[in-house]
Tab-separated table of N, CA and C in Angstrom:
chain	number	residue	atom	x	y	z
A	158	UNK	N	0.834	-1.166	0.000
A	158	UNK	CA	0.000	0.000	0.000
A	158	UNK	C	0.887	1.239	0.000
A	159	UNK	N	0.406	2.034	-0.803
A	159	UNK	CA	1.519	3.687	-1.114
A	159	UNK	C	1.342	4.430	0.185
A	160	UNK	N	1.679	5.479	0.245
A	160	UNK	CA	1.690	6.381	0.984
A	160	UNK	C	0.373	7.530	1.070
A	161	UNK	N	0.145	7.390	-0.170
A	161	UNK	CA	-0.814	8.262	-0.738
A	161	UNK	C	-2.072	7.527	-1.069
A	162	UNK	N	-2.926	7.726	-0.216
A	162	UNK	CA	-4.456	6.813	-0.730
A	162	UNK	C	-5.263	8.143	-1.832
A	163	UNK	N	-5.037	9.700	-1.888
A	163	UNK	CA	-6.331	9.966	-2.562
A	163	UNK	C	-5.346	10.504	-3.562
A	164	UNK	N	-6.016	11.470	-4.635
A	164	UNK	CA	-5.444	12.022	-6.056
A	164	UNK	C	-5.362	13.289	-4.805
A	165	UNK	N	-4.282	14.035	-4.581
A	165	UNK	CA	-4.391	15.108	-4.264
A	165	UNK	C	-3.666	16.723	-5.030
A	166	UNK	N	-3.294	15.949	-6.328
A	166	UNK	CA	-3.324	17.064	-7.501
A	166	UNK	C	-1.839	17.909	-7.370
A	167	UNK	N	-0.747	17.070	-6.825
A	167	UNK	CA	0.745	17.345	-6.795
A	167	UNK	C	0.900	17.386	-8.351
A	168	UNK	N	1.043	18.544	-9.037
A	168	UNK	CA	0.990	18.871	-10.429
A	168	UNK	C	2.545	19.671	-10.450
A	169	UNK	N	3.074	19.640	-11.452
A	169	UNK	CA	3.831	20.486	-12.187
A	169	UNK	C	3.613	21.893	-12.196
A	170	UNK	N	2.101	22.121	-12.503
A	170	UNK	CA	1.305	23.554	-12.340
A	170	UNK	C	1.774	24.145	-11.578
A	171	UNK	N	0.795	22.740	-10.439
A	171	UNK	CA	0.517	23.638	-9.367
A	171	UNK	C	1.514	24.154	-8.200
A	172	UNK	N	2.721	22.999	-8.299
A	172	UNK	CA	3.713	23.531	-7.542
A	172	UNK	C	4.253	24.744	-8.558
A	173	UNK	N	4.845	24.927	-9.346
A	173	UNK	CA	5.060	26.001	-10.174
A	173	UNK	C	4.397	27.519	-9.596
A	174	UNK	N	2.831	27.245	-9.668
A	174	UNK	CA	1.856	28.208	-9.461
A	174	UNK	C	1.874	28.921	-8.059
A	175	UNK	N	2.118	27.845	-7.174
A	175	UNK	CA	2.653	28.132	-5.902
A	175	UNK	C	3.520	28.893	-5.230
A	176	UNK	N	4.817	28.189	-5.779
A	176	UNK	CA	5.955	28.959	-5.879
A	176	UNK	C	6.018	30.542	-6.163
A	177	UNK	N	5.599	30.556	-7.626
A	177	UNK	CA	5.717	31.944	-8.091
A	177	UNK	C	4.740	32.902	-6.998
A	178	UNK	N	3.566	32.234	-6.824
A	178	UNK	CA	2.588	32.869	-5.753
A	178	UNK	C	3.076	33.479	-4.770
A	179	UNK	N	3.609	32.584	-3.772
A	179	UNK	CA	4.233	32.943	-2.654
A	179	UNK	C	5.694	34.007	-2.491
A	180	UNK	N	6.398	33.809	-3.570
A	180	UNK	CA	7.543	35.144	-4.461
A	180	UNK	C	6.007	36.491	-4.297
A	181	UNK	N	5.355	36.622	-5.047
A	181	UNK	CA	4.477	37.446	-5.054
A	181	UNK	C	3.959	37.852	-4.054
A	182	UNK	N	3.241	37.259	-3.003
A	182	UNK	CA	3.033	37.603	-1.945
A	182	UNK	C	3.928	38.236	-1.090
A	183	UNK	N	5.289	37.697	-0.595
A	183	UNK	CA	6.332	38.042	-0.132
A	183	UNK	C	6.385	39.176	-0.403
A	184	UNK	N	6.688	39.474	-1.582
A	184	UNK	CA	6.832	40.887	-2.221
A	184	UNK	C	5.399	41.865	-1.975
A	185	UNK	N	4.503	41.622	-1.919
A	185	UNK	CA	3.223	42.227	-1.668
A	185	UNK	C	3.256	42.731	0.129
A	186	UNK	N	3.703	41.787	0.963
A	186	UNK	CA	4.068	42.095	2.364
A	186	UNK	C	5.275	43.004	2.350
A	187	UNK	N	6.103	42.685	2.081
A	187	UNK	CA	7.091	44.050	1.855
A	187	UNK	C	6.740	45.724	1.534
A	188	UNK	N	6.086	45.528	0.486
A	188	UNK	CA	5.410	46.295	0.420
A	188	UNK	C	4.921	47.389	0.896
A	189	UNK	N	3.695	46.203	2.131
A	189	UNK	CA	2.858	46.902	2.807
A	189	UNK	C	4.015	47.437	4.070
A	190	UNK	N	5.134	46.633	4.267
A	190	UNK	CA	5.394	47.009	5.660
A	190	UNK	C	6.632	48.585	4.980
A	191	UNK	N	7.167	48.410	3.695
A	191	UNK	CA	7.639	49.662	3.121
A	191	UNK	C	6.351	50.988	3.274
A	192	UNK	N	5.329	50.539	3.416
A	192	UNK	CA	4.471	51.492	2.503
A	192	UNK	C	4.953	52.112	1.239
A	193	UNK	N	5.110	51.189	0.408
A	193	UNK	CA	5.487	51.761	-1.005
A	193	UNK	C	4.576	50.936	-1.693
A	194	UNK	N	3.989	52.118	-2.719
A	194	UNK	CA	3.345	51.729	-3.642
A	194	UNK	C	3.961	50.600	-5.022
A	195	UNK	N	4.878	51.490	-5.812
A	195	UNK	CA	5.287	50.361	-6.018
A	195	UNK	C	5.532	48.734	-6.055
A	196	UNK	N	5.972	48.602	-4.944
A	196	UNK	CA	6.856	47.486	-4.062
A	196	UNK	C	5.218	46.873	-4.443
A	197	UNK	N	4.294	47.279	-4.152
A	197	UNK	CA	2.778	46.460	-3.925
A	197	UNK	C	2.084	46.199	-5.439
A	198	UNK	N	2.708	46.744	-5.928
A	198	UNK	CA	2.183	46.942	-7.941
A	198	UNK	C	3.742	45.471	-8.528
A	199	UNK	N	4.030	45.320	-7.840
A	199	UNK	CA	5.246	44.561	-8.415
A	199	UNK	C	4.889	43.389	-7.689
A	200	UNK	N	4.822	43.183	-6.448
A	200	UNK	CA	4.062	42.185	-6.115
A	200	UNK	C	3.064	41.446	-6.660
A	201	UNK	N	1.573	42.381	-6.210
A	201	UNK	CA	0.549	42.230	-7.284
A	201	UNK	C	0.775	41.534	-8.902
A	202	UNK	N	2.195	42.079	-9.496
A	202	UNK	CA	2.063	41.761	-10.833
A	202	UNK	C	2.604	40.397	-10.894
A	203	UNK	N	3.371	40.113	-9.977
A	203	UNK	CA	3.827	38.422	-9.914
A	203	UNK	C	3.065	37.291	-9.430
A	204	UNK	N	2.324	38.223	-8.486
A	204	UNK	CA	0.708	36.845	-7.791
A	204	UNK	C	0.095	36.935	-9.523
A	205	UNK	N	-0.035	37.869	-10.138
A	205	UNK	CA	-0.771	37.767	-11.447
A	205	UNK	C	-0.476	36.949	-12.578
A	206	UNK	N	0.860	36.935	-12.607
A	206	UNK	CA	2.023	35.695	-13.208
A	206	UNK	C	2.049	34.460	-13.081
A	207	UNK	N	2.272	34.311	-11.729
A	207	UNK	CA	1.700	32.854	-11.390
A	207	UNK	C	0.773	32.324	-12.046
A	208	UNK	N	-0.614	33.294	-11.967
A	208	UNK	CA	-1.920	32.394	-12.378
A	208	UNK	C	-1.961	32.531	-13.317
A	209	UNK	N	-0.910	32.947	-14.959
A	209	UNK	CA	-0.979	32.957	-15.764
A	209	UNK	C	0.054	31.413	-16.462
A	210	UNK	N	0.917	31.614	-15.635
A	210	UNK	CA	1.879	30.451	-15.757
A	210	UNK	C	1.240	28.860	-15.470
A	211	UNK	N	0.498	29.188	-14.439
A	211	UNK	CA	-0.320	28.173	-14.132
A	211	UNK	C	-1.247	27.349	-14.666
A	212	UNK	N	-1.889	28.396	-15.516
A	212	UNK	CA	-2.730	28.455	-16.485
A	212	UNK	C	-2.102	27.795	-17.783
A	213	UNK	N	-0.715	28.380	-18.836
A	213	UNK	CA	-0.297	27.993	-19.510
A	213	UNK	C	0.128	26.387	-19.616
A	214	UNK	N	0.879	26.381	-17.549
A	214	UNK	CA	1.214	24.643	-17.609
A	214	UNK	C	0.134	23.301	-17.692
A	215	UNK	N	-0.986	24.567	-16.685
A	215	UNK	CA	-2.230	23.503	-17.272
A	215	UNK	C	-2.814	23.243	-18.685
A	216	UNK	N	-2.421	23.917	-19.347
A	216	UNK	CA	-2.878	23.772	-20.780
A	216	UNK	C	-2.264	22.696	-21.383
A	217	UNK	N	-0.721	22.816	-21.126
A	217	UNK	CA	0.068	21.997	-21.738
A	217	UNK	C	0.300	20.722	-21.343
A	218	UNK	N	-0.641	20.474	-20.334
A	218	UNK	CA	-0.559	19.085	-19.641
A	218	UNK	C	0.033	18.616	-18.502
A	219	UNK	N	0.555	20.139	-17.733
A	219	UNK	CA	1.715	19.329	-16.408
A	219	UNK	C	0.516	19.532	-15.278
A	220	UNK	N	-1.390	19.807	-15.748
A	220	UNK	CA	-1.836	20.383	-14.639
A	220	UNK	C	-2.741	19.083	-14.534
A	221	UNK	N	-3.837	19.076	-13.650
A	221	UNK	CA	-4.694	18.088	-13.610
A	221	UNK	C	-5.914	18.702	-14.231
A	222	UNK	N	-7.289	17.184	-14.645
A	222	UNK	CA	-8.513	17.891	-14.550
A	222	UNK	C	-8.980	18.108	-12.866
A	223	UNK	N	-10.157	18.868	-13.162
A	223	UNK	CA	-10.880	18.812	-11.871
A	223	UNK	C	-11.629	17.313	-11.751
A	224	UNK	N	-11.345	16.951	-9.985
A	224	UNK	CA	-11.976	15.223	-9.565
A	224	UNK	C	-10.606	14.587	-9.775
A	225	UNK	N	-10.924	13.202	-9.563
A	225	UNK	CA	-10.058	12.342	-9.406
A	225	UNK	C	-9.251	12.261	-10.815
A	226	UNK	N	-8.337	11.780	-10.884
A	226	UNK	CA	-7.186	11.559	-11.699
A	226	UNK	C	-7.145	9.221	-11.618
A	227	UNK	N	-6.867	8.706	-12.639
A	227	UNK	CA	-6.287	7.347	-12.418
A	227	UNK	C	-5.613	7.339	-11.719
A	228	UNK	N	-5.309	6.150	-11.000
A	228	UNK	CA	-3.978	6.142	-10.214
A	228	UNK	C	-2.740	6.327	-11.027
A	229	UNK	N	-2.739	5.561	-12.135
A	229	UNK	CA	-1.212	5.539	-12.850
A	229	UNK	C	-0.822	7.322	-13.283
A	230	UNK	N	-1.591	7.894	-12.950
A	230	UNK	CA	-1.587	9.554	-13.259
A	230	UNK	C	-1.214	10.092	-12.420
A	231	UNK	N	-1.420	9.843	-11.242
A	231	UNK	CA	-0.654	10.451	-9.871
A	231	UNK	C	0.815	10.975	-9.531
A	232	UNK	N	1.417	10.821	-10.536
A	232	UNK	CA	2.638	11.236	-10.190
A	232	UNK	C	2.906	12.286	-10.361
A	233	UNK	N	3.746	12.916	-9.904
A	233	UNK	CA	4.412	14.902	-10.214
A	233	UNK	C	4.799	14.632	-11.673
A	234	UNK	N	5.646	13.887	-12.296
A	234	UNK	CA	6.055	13.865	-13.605
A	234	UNK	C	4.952	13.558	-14.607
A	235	UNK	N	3.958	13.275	-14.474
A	235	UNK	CA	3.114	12.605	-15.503
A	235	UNK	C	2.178	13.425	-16.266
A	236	UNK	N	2.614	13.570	-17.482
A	236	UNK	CA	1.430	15.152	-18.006
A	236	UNK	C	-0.187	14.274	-18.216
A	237	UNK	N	-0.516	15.054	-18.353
A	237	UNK	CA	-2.068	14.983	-18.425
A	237	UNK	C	-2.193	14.496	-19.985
A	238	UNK	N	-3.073	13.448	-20.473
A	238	UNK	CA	-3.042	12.991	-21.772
A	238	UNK	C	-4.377	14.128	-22.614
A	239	UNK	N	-5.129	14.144	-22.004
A	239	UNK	CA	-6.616	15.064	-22.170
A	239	UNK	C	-6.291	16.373	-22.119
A	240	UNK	N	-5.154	16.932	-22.004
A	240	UNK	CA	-5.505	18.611	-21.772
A	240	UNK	C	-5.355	19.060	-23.416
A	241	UNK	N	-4.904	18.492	-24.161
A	241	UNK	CA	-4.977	18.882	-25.483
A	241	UNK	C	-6.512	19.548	-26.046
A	242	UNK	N	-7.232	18.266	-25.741
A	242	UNK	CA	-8.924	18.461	-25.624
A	242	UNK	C	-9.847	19.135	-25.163
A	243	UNK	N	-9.077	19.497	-23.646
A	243	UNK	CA	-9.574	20.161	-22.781
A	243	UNK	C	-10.966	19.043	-22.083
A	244	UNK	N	-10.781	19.619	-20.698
A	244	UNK	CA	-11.582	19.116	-19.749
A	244	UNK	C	-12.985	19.222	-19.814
A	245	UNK	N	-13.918	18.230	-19.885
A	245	UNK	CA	-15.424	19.182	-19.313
A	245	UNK	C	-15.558	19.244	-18.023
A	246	UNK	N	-15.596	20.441	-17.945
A	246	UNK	CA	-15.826	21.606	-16.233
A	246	UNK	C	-14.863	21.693	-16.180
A	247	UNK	N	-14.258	22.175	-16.943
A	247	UNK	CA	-12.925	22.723	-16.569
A	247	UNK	C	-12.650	24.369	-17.080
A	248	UNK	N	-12.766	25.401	-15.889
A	248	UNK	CA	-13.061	26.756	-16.066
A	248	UNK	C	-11.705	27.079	-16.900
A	249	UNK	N	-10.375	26.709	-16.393
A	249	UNK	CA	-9.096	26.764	-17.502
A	249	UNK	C	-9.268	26.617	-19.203
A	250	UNK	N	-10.056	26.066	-18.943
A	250	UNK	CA	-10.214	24.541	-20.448
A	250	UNK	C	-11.368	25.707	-21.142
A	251	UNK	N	-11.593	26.288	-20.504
A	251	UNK	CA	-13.518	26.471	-21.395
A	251	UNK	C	-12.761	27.814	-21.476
A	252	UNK	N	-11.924	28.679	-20.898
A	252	UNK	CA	-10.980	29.584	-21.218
A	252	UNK	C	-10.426	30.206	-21.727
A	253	UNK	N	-9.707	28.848	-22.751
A	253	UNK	CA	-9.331	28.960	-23.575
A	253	UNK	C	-9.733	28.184	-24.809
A	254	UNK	N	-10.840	27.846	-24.476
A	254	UNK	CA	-11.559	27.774	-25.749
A	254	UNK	C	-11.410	26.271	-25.886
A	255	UNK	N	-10.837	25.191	-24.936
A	255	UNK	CA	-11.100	24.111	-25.079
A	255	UNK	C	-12.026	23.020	-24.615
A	256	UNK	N	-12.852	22.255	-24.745
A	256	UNK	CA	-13.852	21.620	-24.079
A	256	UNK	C	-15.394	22.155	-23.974
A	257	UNK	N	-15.494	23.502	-24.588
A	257	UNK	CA	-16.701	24.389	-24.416
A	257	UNK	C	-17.730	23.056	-25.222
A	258	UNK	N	-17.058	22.812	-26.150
A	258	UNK	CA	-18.057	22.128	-27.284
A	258	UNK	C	-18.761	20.535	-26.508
A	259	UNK	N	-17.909	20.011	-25.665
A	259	UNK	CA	-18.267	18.875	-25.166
A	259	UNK	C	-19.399	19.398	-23.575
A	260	UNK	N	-18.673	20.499	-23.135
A	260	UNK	CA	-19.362	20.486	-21.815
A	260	UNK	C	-20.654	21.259	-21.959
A	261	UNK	N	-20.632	22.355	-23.063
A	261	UNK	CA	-21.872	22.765	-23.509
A	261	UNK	C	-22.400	22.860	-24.642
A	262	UNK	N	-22.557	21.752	-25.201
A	262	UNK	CA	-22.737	21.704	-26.313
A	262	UNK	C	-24.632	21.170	-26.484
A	263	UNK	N	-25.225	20.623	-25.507
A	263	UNK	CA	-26.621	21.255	-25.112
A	263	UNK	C	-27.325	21.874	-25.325
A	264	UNK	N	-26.461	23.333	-23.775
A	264	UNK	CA	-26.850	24.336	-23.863
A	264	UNK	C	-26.986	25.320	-25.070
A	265	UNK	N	-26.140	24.725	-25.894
A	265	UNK	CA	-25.842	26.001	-27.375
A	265	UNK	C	-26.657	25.948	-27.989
A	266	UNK	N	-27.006	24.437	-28.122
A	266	UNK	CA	-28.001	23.770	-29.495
A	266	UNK	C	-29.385	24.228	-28.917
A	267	UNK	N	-30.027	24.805	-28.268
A	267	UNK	CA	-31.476	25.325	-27.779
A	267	UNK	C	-31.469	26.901	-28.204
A	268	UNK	N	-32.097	26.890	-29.329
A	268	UNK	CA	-32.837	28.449	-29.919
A	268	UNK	C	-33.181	28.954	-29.028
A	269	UNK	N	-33.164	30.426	-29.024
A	269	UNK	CA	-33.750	31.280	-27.968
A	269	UNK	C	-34.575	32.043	-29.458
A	270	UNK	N	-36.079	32.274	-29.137
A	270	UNK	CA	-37.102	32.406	-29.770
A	270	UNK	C	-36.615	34.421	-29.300
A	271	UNK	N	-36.946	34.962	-30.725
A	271	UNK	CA	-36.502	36.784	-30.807
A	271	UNK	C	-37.941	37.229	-31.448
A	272	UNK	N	-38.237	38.149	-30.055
A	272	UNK	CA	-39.479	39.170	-30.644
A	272	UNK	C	-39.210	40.185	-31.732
A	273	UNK	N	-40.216	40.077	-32.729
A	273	UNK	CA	-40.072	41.512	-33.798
A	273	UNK	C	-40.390	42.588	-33.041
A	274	UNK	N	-40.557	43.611	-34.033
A	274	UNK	CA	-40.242	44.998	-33.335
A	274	UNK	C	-41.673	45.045	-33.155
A	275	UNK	N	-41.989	45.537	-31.707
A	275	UNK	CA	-43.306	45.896	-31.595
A	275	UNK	C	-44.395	44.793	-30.534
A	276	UNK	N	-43.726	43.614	-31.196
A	276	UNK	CA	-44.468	42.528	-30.123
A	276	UNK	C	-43.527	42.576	-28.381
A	277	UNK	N	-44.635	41.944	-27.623
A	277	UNK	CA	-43.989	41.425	-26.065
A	277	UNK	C	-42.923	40.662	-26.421
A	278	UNK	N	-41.915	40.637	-25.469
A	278	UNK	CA	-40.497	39.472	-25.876
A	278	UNK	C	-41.344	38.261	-25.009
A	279	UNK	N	-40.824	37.402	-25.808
A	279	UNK	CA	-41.421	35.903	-25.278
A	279	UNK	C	-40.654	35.385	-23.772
A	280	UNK	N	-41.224	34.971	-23.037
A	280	UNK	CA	-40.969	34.642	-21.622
A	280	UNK	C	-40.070	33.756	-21.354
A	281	UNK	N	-39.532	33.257	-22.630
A	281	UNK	CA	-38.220	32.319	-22.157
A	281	UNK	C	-37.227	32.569	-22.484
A	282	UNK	N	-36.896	34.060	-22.964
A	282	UNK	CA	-36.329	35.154	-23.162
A	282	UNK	C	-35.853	36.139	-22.411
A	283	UNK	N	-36.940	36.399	-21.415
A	283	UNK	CA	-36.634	37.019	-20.030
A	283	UNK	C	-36.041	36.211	-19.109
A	284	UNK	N	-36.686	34.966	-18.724
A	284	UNK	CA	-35.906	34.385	-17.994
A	284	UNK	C	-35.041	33.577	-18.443
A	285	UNK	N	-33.956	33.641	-19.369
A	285	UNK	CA	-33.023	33.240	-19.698
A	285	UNK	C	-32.897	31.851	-19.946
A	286	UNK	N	-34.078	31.043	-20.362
A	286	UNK	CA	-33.977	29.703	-20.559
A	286	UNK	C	-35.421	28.687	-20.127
């Protein structure tokens, strides 16, 4: 038996994402205890980095989906085979434009019925569905 009984999402990302995070923060506390503006705009711009970097590694496969992962996937080294595709429910994935088609592809296909000029708008129109 491993050490590790659940998927707890030790990613490439997310340590990455982390890292840079906490650089950012650091720098964001400095900052505040400088009172310099600056110092807090430079901070700020590296917590912002992170979640861009984060973002990129998840794209490229070093991140997880959201939920469980296989076991044979569990490892820090192991890229993700699906991120090419993108995830369904995956707010990263739908982001950038990947997975929209599988996770809502439903929702798209239902007409929303358009009043002419002059008539009441139809009621499933107002309430949005």
């Amino acid at each position: 038996m491993s050490a590790h009984q659940y998927d707890e999402g030790h990613t490439v990302a997310g340590w990455t994402g982390f890292g840079i995070a906490t650089v950012g923060t650091s720098v964001v506390g400095l900052g505040v205890c400088m009172v310099s503006v600056p110092v807090l705009a430079v901070g700020l711009a590296i917590v912002v980095g992170s979640v861009l970097v984060t973002w990129a590694l998840h794209l490229t496969g070093w991140g997880k989906p959201p939920g469980r992962r296989p076991r044979e996937e569990w490892g820090m080294g192991v890229r993700d085979s699906g991120a090419r595709a993108g995830h369904p429910g995956c707010v990263g994935c739908r982001l950038a434009g990947r997975g929209a088609r599988r996770a809502g592809a439903a929702a798209e296909a239902v007409p929303v019925p358009v009043a002419a000029a002059g008539e009441p708008e139809p009621a499933a129109a107002r309430t949005g569905g």
